[in-house]
Short mmCIF file of C-alpha atoms and ligand atoms in Angstrom, two decimals:
data_model
loop_
_atom_site.label_atom_id
_atom_site.label_comp_id
_atom_site.label_asym_id
_atom_site.label_seq_id
_atom_site.Cartn_x
_atom_site.Cartn_y
_atom_site.Cartn_z
CA MET N 20 17.25 21.94 2.83
CA GLN N 21 15.57 19.13 4.81
CA ILE N 22 12.76 17.29 2.98
CA PRO N 23 11.08 14.32 4.70
CA LEU N 24 9.73 11.30 2.79
CA VAL N 25 6.26 12.31 4.01
CA ASP N 26 5.30 15.41 6.00
CA LEU N 27 2.46 14.49 8.34
CA LYS N 28 2.59 17.84 10.13
CA ALA N 29 1.99 19.84 6.96
CA GLN N 30 -1.24 17.89 6.42
CA TYR N 31 -2.31 18.12 10.06
CA ILE N 32 -2.02 21.87 10.63
CA PRO N 33 -5.03 22.98 8.50
CA LEU N 34 -7.19 20.19 10.01
CA ARG N 35 -6.10 20.71 13.61
CA GLU N 36 -9.19 22.58 14.85
CA GLU N 37 -11.65 20.14 13.33
CA ILE N 38 -9.83 17.07 14.60
CA MET N 39 -9.46 18.53 18.10
CA ARG N 40 -13.17 19.35 18.18
CA GLY N 41 -14.11 15.83 17.11
CA MET N 42 -11.76 14.25 19.64
CA ALA N 43 -13.10 16.46 22.45
CA ALA N 44 -16.65 15.40 21.56
CA VAL N 45 -15.66 11.72 21.73
CA LEU N 46 -13.99 12.19 25.10
CA ASP N 47 -16.95 14.19 26.44
CA SER N 48 -19.31 11.41 25.35
CA MET N 49 -16.99 8.59 26.49
CA HIS N 50 -18.34 6.55 23.57
CA LEU N 51 -14.84 5.38 22.72
CA THR N 52 -15.27 2.48 20.35
CA THR N 53 -17.57 1.31 17.52
CA GLY N 54 -19.62 4.51 17.78
CA PRO N 55 -21.12 7.11 15.46
CA ASN N 56 -17.80 8.34 14.05
CA LEU N 57 -16.91 4.86 12.85
CA ALA N 58 -20.38 4.30 11.38
CA ASP N 59 -20.16 7.58 9.47
CA PHE N 60 -16.64 6.86 8.25
CA GLU N 61 -17.54 3.33 7.14
CA GLU N 62 -20.47 4.59 5.11
CA ASN N 63 -18.46 7.31 3.40
CA PHE N 64 -15.34 5.22 2.82
CA ALA N 65 -17.44 2.48 1.19
CA ALA N 66 -18.93 5.12 -1.13
CA PHE N 67 -15.47 6.52 -1.86
CA CYS N 68 -14.32 3.03 -2.93
CA GLY N 69 -17.46 2.30 -4.92
CA ALA N 70 -18.27 -0.60 -2.58
CA ALA N 71 -21.50 -1.42 -0.78
CA TYR N 72 -19.93 -2.07 2.64
CA CYS N 73 -16.93 -1.04 4.70
CA VAL N 74 -15.91 -2.69 7.96
CA GLY N 75 -13.35 -0.80 10.06
CA VAL N 76 -10.75 -2.89 11.87
CA ALA N 77 -7.70 -2.27 14.04
CA ASN N 78 -5.05 -2.15 11.26
CA GLY N 79 -4.31 -3.22 7.70
CA THR N 80 -2.69 -6.51 8.70
CA ASP N 81 -5.83 -7.51 10.60
CA ALA N 82 -7.85 -6.45 7.56
CA LEU N 83 -5.97 -9.05 5.48
CA GLN N 84 -6.25 -11.76 8.09
CA LEU N 85 -9.95 -11.16 8.74
CA ALA N 86 -10.77 -10.92 5.03
CA LEU N 87 -9.24 -14.37 4.49
CA ARG N 88 -10.93 -15.78 7.59
CA ALA N 89 -14.30 -14.40 6.49
CA CYS N 90 -13.87 -16.57 3.36
CA ASP N 91 -12.74 -19.55 5.51
CA VAL N 92 -9.35 -19.45 3.79
CA GLY N 93 -6.80 -21.03 6.13
CA LEU N 94 -9.22 -23.38 7.90
CA ASP N 95 -7.21 -26.14 6.23
CA PRO N 96 -3.46 -25.52 6.74
CA ALA N 97 -2.88 -26.75 3.17
CA ASP N 98 -4.85 -23.76 1.81
CA GLU N 99 -2.79 -21.64 -0.57
CA VAL N 100 -3.05 -17.96 -1.42
CA ILE N 101 -1.34 -16.67 -4.55
CA THR N 102 0.38 -13.37 -3.84
CA VAL N 103 3.57 -11.38 -4.43
CA SER N 104 6.84 -11.17 -2.55
CA HIS N 105 7.33 -7.51 -3.49
CA SER N 106 5.31 -5.96 -0.68
CA PHE N 107 5.47 -4.97 2.94
CA ILE N 108 5.77 -8.10 5.12
CA ALA N 109 2.16 -7.62 6.33
CA THR N 110 0.75 -9.12 3.12
CA THR N 111 2.34 -12.47 3.95
CA GLU N 112 1.66 -12.05 7.67
CA GLY N 113 -2.07 -11.71 7.01
CA ILE N 114 -2.03 -14.97 5.02
CA TRP N 115 0.02 -16.74 7.69
CA GLN N 116 -2.16 -15.37 10.52
CA ALA N 117 -5.22 -16.75 8.75
CA GLY N 118 -3.53 -20.17 8.73
CA ALA N 119 -2.85 -20.39 4.98
CA ARG N 120 0.32 -20.58 2.91
CA PRO N 121 1.51 -17.84 0.54
CA VAL N 122 2.48 -18.88 -2.98
CA PHE N 123 4.57 -16.17 -4.58
CA VAL N 124 4.48 -15.13 -8.21
CA ASP N 125 6.91 -12.67 -9.75
CA ILE N 126 6.05 -9.08 -10.65
CA ASP N 127 5.57 -7.41 -14.00
CA PRO N 128 8.83 -5.65 -15.00
CA ARG N 129 7.03 -2.42 -15.88
CA THR N 130 4.28 -1.95 -13.29
CA TYR N 131 5.93 -3.99 -10.46
CA THR N 132 2.52 -5.45 -9.62
CA MET N 133 1.62 -9.18 -9.83
CA ASP N 134 2.63 -10.69 -13.19
CA VAL N 135 -0.75 -12.05 -14.25
CA SER N 136 0.81 -14.24 -16.94
CA GLN N 137 2.36 -16.39 -14.18
CA VAL N 138 -0.72 -16.88 -12.01
CA GLU N 139 -2.41 -19.82 -13.69
CA ALA N 140 0.73 -21.97 -13.51
CA LYS N 141 0.65 -21.58 -9.71
CA ILE N 142 -2.95 -22.69 -9.22
CA THR N 143 -3.24 -26.08 -7.49
CA ALA N 144 -6.03 -28.08 -5.85
CA HIS N 145 -5.20 -26.17 -2.63
CA THR N 146 -5.45 -22.65 -4.06
CA ARG N 147 -8.24 -20.69 -2.39
CA ALA N 148 -7.55 -17.04 -3.17
CA ILE N 149 -5.52 -14.58 -5.22
CA LEU N 150 -4.18 -11.63 -3.25
CA PRO N 151 -2.51 -8.98 -5.43
CA VAL N 152 -0.95 -5.83 -3.96
CA HIS N 153 -1.57 -2.39 -5.47
CA ILE N 154 2.03 -1.51 -4.79
CA HIS N 155 3.23 2.11 -4.60
CA GLY N 156 -0.39 3.19 -5.29
CA GLN N 157 -0.80 1.54 -8.69
CA MET N 158 -3.44 -1.12 -9.10
CA ALA N 159 -2.59 -4.64 -10.22
CA ASP N 160 -4.13 -5.86 -13.49
CA MET N 161 -7.50 -6.55 -11.90
CA VAL N 162 -9.25 -7.17 -15.22
CA SER N 163 -7.11 -10.27 -15.87
CA LEU N 164 -7.10 -11.35 -12.23
CA ARG N 165 -10.88 -11.10 -11.94
CA GLU N 166 -11.20 -13.27 -15.01
CA ILE N 167 -8.76 -15.90 -13.67
CA ALA N 168 -10.36 -15.89 -10.19
CA ASP N 169 -13.82 -16.38 -11.68
CA ARG N 170 -12.66 -19.14 -14.01
CA TYR N 171 -11.06 -21.13 -11.17
CA ASN N 172 -13.66 -20.20 -8.55
CA LEU N 173 -11.14 -18.45 -6.29
CA TYR N 174 -11.59 -15.48 -4.00
CA LEU N 175 -9.94 -12.29 -5.22
CA ILE N 176 -8.75 -10.09 -2.36
CA GLU N 177 -7.06 -6.73 -2.94
CA ASP N 178 -4.23 -5.52 -0.73
CA ALA N 179 -5.13 -1.87 -1.23
CA ALA N 180 -3.14 -0.58 1.76
CA GLN N 181 -1.21 1.77 -0.55
CA ALA N 182 -3.96 2.60 -3.00
CA HIS N 183 -6.71 4.74 -1.46
CA GLY N 184 -8.17 6.61 -4.41
CA ALA N 185 -6.35 4.70 -7.16
CA SER N 186 -8.47 3.37 -10.01
CA LEU N 187 -8.41 1.16 -13.07
CA ASN N 188 -10.68 1.87 -16.05
CA GLY N 189 -12.50 4.38 -13.85
CA LYS N 190 -13.31 1.77 -11.17
CA PRO N 191 -11.71 2.45 -7.78
CA ALA N 192 -9.40 0.28 -5.70
CA GLY N 193 -11.61 -1.45 -3.17
CA SER N 194 -14.34 -2.30 -5.67
CA TRP N 195 -12.64 -5.01 -7.76
CA GLY N 196 -12.06 -7.85 -5.34
CA ASP N 197 -14.53 -9.95 -3.40
CA LEU N 198 -12.92 -8.07 -0.53
CA ALA N 199 -10.34 -5.29 -0.38
CA CYS N 200 -8.06 -4.47 2.53
CA PHE N 201 -6.90 -1.01 3.51
CA SER N 202 -4.42 0.28 6.07
CA PHE N 203 -4.76 3.71 7.65
CA TYR N 204 -1.30 3.65 9.18
CA PRO N 205 -0.27 7.30 9.67
CA GLY N 206 1.95 7.54 6.59
CA LYS N 207 -0.65 6.12 4.20
CA ASN N 208 -2.47 8.35 1.66
CA LEU N 209 -5.35 8.31 4.14
CA GLY N 210 -3.75 7.94 7.54
CA ALA N 211 -5.09 7.81 11.10
CA TYR N 212 -3.13 9.14 14.10
CA GLY N 213 -2.44 5.64 15.35
CA GLU N 214 -3.45 2.24 14.02
CA ALA N 215 -6.50 1.59 11.84
CA GLY N 216 -7.62 -0.43 8.83
CA ALA N 217 -10.73 -1.44 6.89
CA ILE N 218 -12.18 -3.98 4.51
CA THR N 219 -14.55 -3.08 1.69
CA THR N 220 -16.89 -5.48 -0.10
CA ASP N 221 -20.13 -5.70 -2.06
CA ASN N 222 -21.00 -8.96 -0.35
CA GLN N 223 -23.44 -8.45 2.52
CA ALA N 224 -22.83 -11.86 4.09
CA LEU N 225 -19.06 -11.31 4.15
CA ALA N 226 -19.51 -7.82 5.62
CA GLU N 227 -21.74 -9.20 8.37
CA ARG N 228 -19.26 -11.96 9.17
CA LEU N 229 -16.43 -9.41 9.33
CA ARG N 230 -18.38 -7.30 11.84
CA VAL N 231 -18.71 -10.41 14.02
CA LEU N 232 -15.08 -11.47 13.57
CA ARG N 233 -13.67 -8.05 14.51
CA ASN N 234 -15.63 -8.05 17.78
CA HIS N 235 -14.81 -11.35 19.51
CA GLY N 236 -17.19 -13.30 17.31
CA SER N 237 -20.02 -11.40 18.90
CA GLU N 238 -23.32 -10.78 17.16
CA THR N 239 -24.90 -9.04 20.12
CA LYS N 240 -23.32 -8.24 23.47
CA TYR N 241 -22.05 -11.41 25.20
CA LYS N 242 -23.46 -13.66 22.52
CA HIS N 243 -20.46 -15.13 20.69
CA ILE N 244 -21.40 -17.13 17.64
CA GLU N 245 -17.79 -17.98 16.85
CA LEU N 246 -14.33 -17.30 18.21
CA GLY N 247 -13.14 -14.01 16.80
CA PHE N 248 -10.70 -11.19 17.38
CA ASN N 249 -10.38 -7.88 19.14
CA SER N 250 -9.93 -5.75 16.06
CA ARG N 251 -12.15 -2.71 16.39
CA LEU N 252 -11.41 0.72 14.94
CA ASP N 253 -11.70 3.16 17.86
CA GLU N 254 -13.63 6.41 17.81
CA LEU N 255 -10.62 8.73 18.16
CA GLN N 256 -9.08 7.24 15.01
CA ALA N 257 -12.45 7.38 13.27
CA VAL N 258 -12.62 11.14 14.04
CA VAL N 259 -9.30 11.63 12.26
CA LEU N 260 -10.31 9.51 9.26
CA ARG N 261 -13.69 11.22 9.02
CA ALA N 262 -12.04 14.64 9.04
CA LYS N 263 -9.49 13.65 6.40
CA LEU N 264 -11.68 11.71 3.96
CA PRO N 265 -13.16 14.77 2.21
CA TYR N 266 -9.61 15.86 1.26
CA ILE N 267 -8.22 12.59 -0.06
CA ASN N 268 -8.99 13.30 -3.72
CA ARG N 269 -7.37 16.73 -3.48
CA TRP N 270 -4.30 15.26 -1.76
CA ASN N 271 -4.01 12.47 -4.33
CA GLU N 272 -4.28 15.04 -7.11
CA GLY N 273 -1.46 16.94 -5.38
CA ARG N 274 0.64 13.76 -5.39
CA ARG N 275 -0.09 13.25 -9.09
CA LYS N 276 1.01 16.80 -9.83
CA ILE N 277 4.31 16.21 -8.03
CA ALA N 278 4.70 12.90 -9.90
CA ARG N 279 4.19 14.67 -13.25
CA GLN N 280 6.83 17.24 -12.28
CA TYR N 281 9.30 14.51 -11.35
CA ASP N 282 8.51 12.57 -14.56
CA ARG N 283 9.31 15.62 -16.65
CA LEU N 284 12.27 16.98 -14.71
CA LEU N 285 14.03 13.64 -14.24
CA THR N 286 14.29 13.01 -17.99
CA GLY N 287 17.98 12.44 -18.71
CA SER N 288 18.81 11.76 -15.06
CA GLY N 289 19.50 8.08 -15.68
CA LEU N 290 16.63 7.08 -13.38
CA VAL N 291 13.71 4.97 -14.60
CA THR N 292 10.57 6.81 -13.52
CA PRO N 293 7.28 5.00 -12.70
CA PHE N 294 5.30 3.46 -15.56
CA VAL N 295 1.55 3.83 -15.16
CA ALA N 296 -0.42 1.29 -17.20
CA PRO N 297 -3.10 2.53 -19.63
CA GLY N 298 -6.43 3.04 -17.85
CA SER N 299 -4.71 3.14 -14.47
CA VAL N 300 -4.70 6.15 -12.16
CA SER N 301 -2.05 5.83 -9.47
CA ALA N 302 -2.46 7.15 -5.95
CA TYR N 303 1.35 7.57 -5.86
CA HIS N 304 1.73 6.31 -2.34
CA HIS N 305 5.40 6.16 -3.29
CA TYR N 306 7.23 7.77 -6.18
CA ALA N 307 9.49 4.77 -6.81
CA VAL N 308 12.24 5.07 -9.41
CA THR N 309 15.01 2.60 -10.24
CA SER N 310 18.70 3.36 -10.43
CA GLY N 311 21.72 1.28 -11.43
CA ASN N 312 23.55 2.96 -8.57
CA ARG N 313 20.81 2.91 -5.97
CA ASP N 314 22.73 2.59 -2.71
CA ALA N 315 25.18 5.40 -3.50
CA LEU N 316 22.32 7.61 -4.73
CA LEU N 317 20.35 6.96 -1.55
CA ASP N 318 23.37 7.89 0.61
CA TRP N 319 23.90 11.03 -1.44
CA LEU N 320 20.29 12.17 -1.22
CA GLN N 321 20.12 11.48 2.50
CA ALA N 322 23.41 13.33 3.08
CA ASN N 323 21.77 16.28 1.34
CA GLY N 324 18.76 16.29 3.66
CA ILE N 325 16.39 14.39 1.37
CA GLY N 326 14.33 11.70 3.06
CA ALA N 327 14.51 9.13 0.26
CA GLY N 328 13.67 5.53 1.18
CA ILE N 329 13.49 1.99 -0.20
CA HIS N 330 10.22 0.09 -0.58
CA TYR N 331 11.36 -2.58 0.07
CA PRO N 332 15.04 -3.46 0.55
CA LEU N 333 14.51 -7.25 0.75
CA PRO N 334 11.63 -9.19 -0.83
CA ILE N 335 9.50 -11.23 1.54
CA HIS N 336 10.69 -14.63 0.25
CA LEU N 337 14.30 -13.73 1.10
CA GLN N 338 13.55 -12.24 4.53
CA PRO N 339 14.66 -14.42 7.46
CA ALA N 340 10.94 -14.65 8.31
CA GLY N 341 10.00 -15.61 4.75
CA MET N 342 12.60 -18.35 4.19
CA ARG N 343 10.21 -20.89 5.74
CA TYR N 344 8.33 -21.00 2.43
CA GLY N 345 11.36 -22.38 0.61
CA TYR N 346 11.94 -19.89 -2.20
CA ALA N 347 15.64 -19.82 -3.12
CA PRO N 348 17.47 -16.66 -4.21
CA GLY N 349 16.86 -16.31 -7.96
CA SER N 350 13.39 -17.87 -7.80
CA LEU N 351 11.63 -14.52 -8.39
CA PRO N 352 14.14 -12.75 -10.65
CA VAL N 353 12.13 -9.63 -11.52
CA THR N 354 11.25 -9.02 -7.88
CA GLU N 355 14.85 -9.51 -6.81
CA LYS N 356 16.28 -7.26 -9.50
CA TYR N 357 13.75 -4.56 -8.70
CA THR N 358 14.46 -4.74 -4.98
CA ALA N 359 18.15 -4.07 -5.63
CA SER N 360 17.48 -0.94 -7.68
CA THR N 361 14.34 0.73 -6.34
CA LEU N 362 14.36 4.03 -4.49
CA SER N 363 11.45 6.21 -3.37
CA LEU N 364 11.66 9.99 -3.58
CA PRO N 365 9.62 12.19 -1.21
CA ILE N 366 6.05 12.70 -2.35
CA TYR N 367 3.14 14.40 -0.58
CA ALA N 368 0.54 16.92 -1.63
CA GLU N 369 2.05 19.86 0.25
CA MET N 370 5.46 19.63 -1.48
CA THR N 371 6.59 22.90 -3.03
CA ASP N 372 8.18 23.50 -6.44
CA GLU N 373 11.31 24.55 -4.59
CA GLN N 374 11.51 21.20 -2.83
CA VAL N 375 10.94 19.24 -6.07
CA ASN N 376 13.56 21.33 -7.89
CA TYR N 377 16.06 20.82 -5.07
CA ILE N 378 15.61 17.03 -5.16
CA VAL N 379 15.90 16.92 -8.95
CA ALA N 380 19.02 19.12 -8.85
CA LYS N 381 20.62 16.75 -6.34
CA VAL N 382 19.83 13.75 -8.56
CA PHE N 383 21.55 15.46 -11.50
CA GLU N 384 24.52 16.50 -9.33
CA PHE N 385 24.90 12.85 -8.35
CA LYS N 386 24.85 11.84 -12.01
CA GLU N 387 27.61 14.35 -12.82
CA LEU N 388 29.72 13.21 -9.90
CA LYS N 389 29.43 9.60 -11.03
CA GLU N 390 30.12 10.38 -14.67
CA LYS N 391 33.26 12.45 -14.09
CA PRO N 392 35.55 9.59 -13.04
CA ARG N 393 34.14 7.49 -15.88
CA ILE N 394 35.16 10.18 -18.39
CA LYS N 395 38.65 10.11 -16.88
CA ASP N 396 38.70 6.29 -17.04
CA SER N 397 37.64 6.21 -20.66
CA LEU N 398 40.39 8.74 -21.56
CA VAL N 399 42.93 6.47 -19.89
CA THR N 400 41.74 3.41 -21.83
CA MET N 401 41.72 5.38 -25.08
CA LYS N 402 45.46 6.18 -24.75
C1 PLP F 12 1.01 -3.30 1.12
C2 PLP F 12 0.67 -3.29 2.58
N1 PLP F 12 -0.10 -4.26 3.08
C3 PLP F 12 -0.46 -4.29 4.37
C4 PLP F 12 -0.04 -3.30 5.24
C5 PLP F 12 -0.38 -3.45 6.69
O1 PLP F 12 -1.05 -2.39 7.25
P1 PLP F 12 -0.90 -2.05 8.80
O2 PLP F 12 0.46 -1.47 9.02
O3 PLP F 12 -2.00 -1.06 9.04
O4 PLP F 12 -1.10 -3.30 9.57
C6 PLP F 12 0.76 -2.25 4.76
C7 PLP F 12 1.20 -1.11 5.58
O5 PLP F 12 1.74 -1.07 6.58
C8 PLP F 12 1.13 -2.25 3.40
O6 PLP F 12 1.90 -1.28 2.89
#
């Protein structure tokens, strides 16, 4: 059996007609960018996130960069942004592109999100913002982070690229920070058919500045009030996002159902299944387990047609590109330990019971294979 990590085709087929119709209408109108599809999507995505405004941009990395720039973070190259190293590289790239410096804190050993107990010790006179990542679809401890950000007068910016539809205490991702950044990369819970991203906020002034920044600093055509960027979300992508948005809750519920099945069926498998903090509802962008024998398990699953993956195999501070910030191996021990043991199993709403059962059976087969020689070894030592 072949099971991909995500199955974009399975999601596309029932929406094909609607998306094709929307795309044909865009092409017939030749209104290709910042048009009515984007305006409609922005309004509805803001509502979905419980935010007053949504500004569509070209991708999630731009969303991070522009969010920081809208707050003037990075104007001074000494500006620091407190973030995590356990993320996709884009989190750090957004900070670097804005001109600021990332300051990494370790992750919580249970949720794998920013360890809030370590944040205050990292705050300096240069700190301008805190940028947690809602990794694997689970929100960071935004209650504590909001309190710290307010106390030190810092911006709080969510990297919500993996958390469309996640919530904490009933309040959605995208409504906790001063700004929140989303990616609509195709494999995301809400994915375009190309590149797209967005920023949500309740702050009208920041939303207005973001609209200027994404469009060459332009307030009205050919009037540029500042130097900006070409980071618009085009109409063809907006058609796709508009068509998909009404289904996101259903798809996330489907992911949660698969996660509950895995949680139950993997008991006794030797894997540590995801911990979801009280009050938190995960969007399960990934179903990330940990294993003491991760690399061999990954090879085994892949050899059996299962598209398991690793998110992420090397933390940002130990990447060749991340070394510039001077964090030695061992400096973020929880992050580093997690990176060496994490493995993501396939998860998407359209997965069947048969697929879940097959994956679980292969995990248990692996466990048996690994245990057999150990039984032999222990008999030898007993003699
Ligand atoms: C946590 C995180 N932040 C930022 C991004 C960047 O988004 P994009 O690929 O749309 O630039 C991604 C996804 O790629 C991500 O997973």
